[in-house]
Amino acid sequence: MFEKLTTHAGSGIYAIQNTDNGKWYIGSSREVNTRLEAHRIALEGNKHTSKDMQTDYNAGNHLAAVLLEPLPVRASKALRWRERIRINIAI
């Protein structure tokens, strides 16, 4: 099951957490809501690029998508940098 716990329409850093096993996927997008919808569609179509996430989804694990950090549109150049910081914090 994929559950979107945010509807942020702008830029930001997001996470998808597997609440069954504690794994995290951290990403960034200029349009978070649209990107999370793309994740959901890929998972439902069994075509997600993260094989671990796809395997967990197929096994019936609960995936919860949350917004970690909203960013203004003008900060879109900083998305990858902020994403890397969030990943490093999680490791």
Short mmCIF file of C-alpha atoms in Angstrom, two decimals:
data_model
loop_
_atom_site.label_atom_id
_atom_site.label_comp_id
_atom_site.label_asym_id
_atom_site.label_seq_id
_atom_site.Cartn_x
_atom_site.Cartn_y
_atom_site.Cartn_z
CA MET A 1 0.00 0.00 0.00
CA PHE A 2 1.28 3.46 -0.95
CA GLU A 3 -0.01 6.35 1.14
CA LYS A 4 0.70 9.99 0.39
CA LEU A 5 0.79 11.95 3.64
CA THR A 6 1.51 15.24 1.90
CA THR A 7 -0.04 17.23 -0.94
CA HIS A 8 2.77 19.78 -1.34
CA ALA A 9 2.53 21.28 -4.81
CA GLY A 10 5.92 22.98 -4.84
CA SER A 11 9.60 22.09 -4.65
CA GLY A 12 11.00 20.07 -1.81
CA ILE A 13 12.68 17.05 -0.30
CA TYR A 14 10.45 14.06 0.38
CA ALA A 15 10.79 10.60 1.87
CA ILE A 16 8.99 7.34 1.33
CA GLN A 17 9.20 5.19 4.43
CA ASN A 18 8.44 1.50 4.58
CA THR A 19 6.66 1.44 7.92
CA ASP A 20 6.96 -2.36 8.11
CA ASN A 21 10.76 -2.61 7.95
CA GLY A 22 11.99 0.96 8.51
CA LYS A 23 13.65 1.45 5.10
CA TRP A 24 13.67 4.99 3.68
CA TYR A 25 13.82 6.37 0.14
CA ILE A 26 14.71 10.07 0.01
CA GLY A 27 14.20 12.16 -3.09
CA SER A 28 13.72 15.71 -4.31
CA SER A 29 11.51 17.32 -6.90
CA ARG A 30 10.48 20.69 -8.23
CA GLU A 31 6.92 19.35 -8.02
CA VAL A 32 6.67 16.99 -5.03
CA ASN A 33 3.01 16.07 -5.44
CA THR A 34 3.49 15.08 -9.09
CA ARG A 35 6.65 13.11 -8.29
CA LEU A 36 4.94 11.15 -5.51
CA GLU A 37 2.10 10.32 -7.89
CA ALA A 38 4.71 9.03 -10.38
CA HIS A 39 6.14 6.79 -7.63
CA ARG A 40 2.66 5.40 -6.92
CA ILE A 41 1.93 4.72 -10.59
CA ALA A 42 5.30 3.00 -11.09
CA LEU A 43 4.76 0.81 -8.03
CA GLU A 44 1.25 -0.16 -9.09
CA GLY A 45 2.56 -0.97 -12.57
CA ASN A 46 5.44 -3.05 -11.12
CA LYS A 47 7.92 -0.72 -12.85
CA HIS A 48 9.59 1.24 -10.05
CA THR A 49 13.32 1.89 -10.53
CA SER A 50 14.03 1.05 -6.88
CA LYS A 51 13.91 -2.74 -6.89
CA ASP A 52 13.93 -2.86 -3.08
CA MET A 53 10.92 -0.57 -2.87
CA GLN A 54 9.12 -2.49 -5.60
CA THR A 55 9.77 -5.81 -3.85
CA ASP A 56 8.50 -4.39 -0.55
CA TYR A 57 5.40 -2.95 -2.23
CA ASN A 58 4.68 -6.26 -3.96
CA ALA A 59 4.99 -8.01 -0.59
CA GLY A 60 2.21 -5.79 0.77
CA ASN A 61 4.38 -3.53 2.91
CA HIS A 62 3.01 -0.11 3.84
CA LEU A 63 4.86 2.79 2.17
CA ALA A 64 4.18 6.27 3.55
CA ALA A 65 5.30 9.37 1.63
CA VAL A 66 6.04 12.50 3.65
CA LEU A 67 7.42 15.95 2.95
CA LEU A 68 10.73 16.50 4.75
CA GLU A 69 11.52 20.00 3.62
CA PRO A 70 9.52 22.37 1.42
CA LEU A 71 11.67 24.66 -0.71
CA PRO A 72 10.68 27.79 -2.61
CA VAL A 73 10.68 27.51 -6.39
CA ARG A 74 13.64 29.87 -6.59
CA ALA A 75 15.64 27.34 -4.54
CA SER A 76 15.18 24.56 -7.08
CA LYS A 77 18.91 24.62 -7.90
CA ALA A 78 19.57 23.59 -4.30
CA LEU A 79 17.32 20.50 -4.49
CA ARG A 80 20.07 17.91 -5.09
CA TRP A 81 22.31 19.51 -2.48
CA ARG A 82 19.53 19.49 0.16
CA GLU A 83 18.55 15.94 -0.86
CA ARG A 84 22.16 14.77 -0.32
CA ILE A 85 22.19 16.38 3.13
CA ARG A 86 18.97 14.55 4.07
CA ILE A 87 20.37 11.24 2.81
CA ASN A 88 23.58 11.74 4.80
CA ILE A 89 21.57 12.49 7.94
CA ALA A 90 19.59 9.27 7.46
CA ILE A 91 22.69 7.09 7.00
#
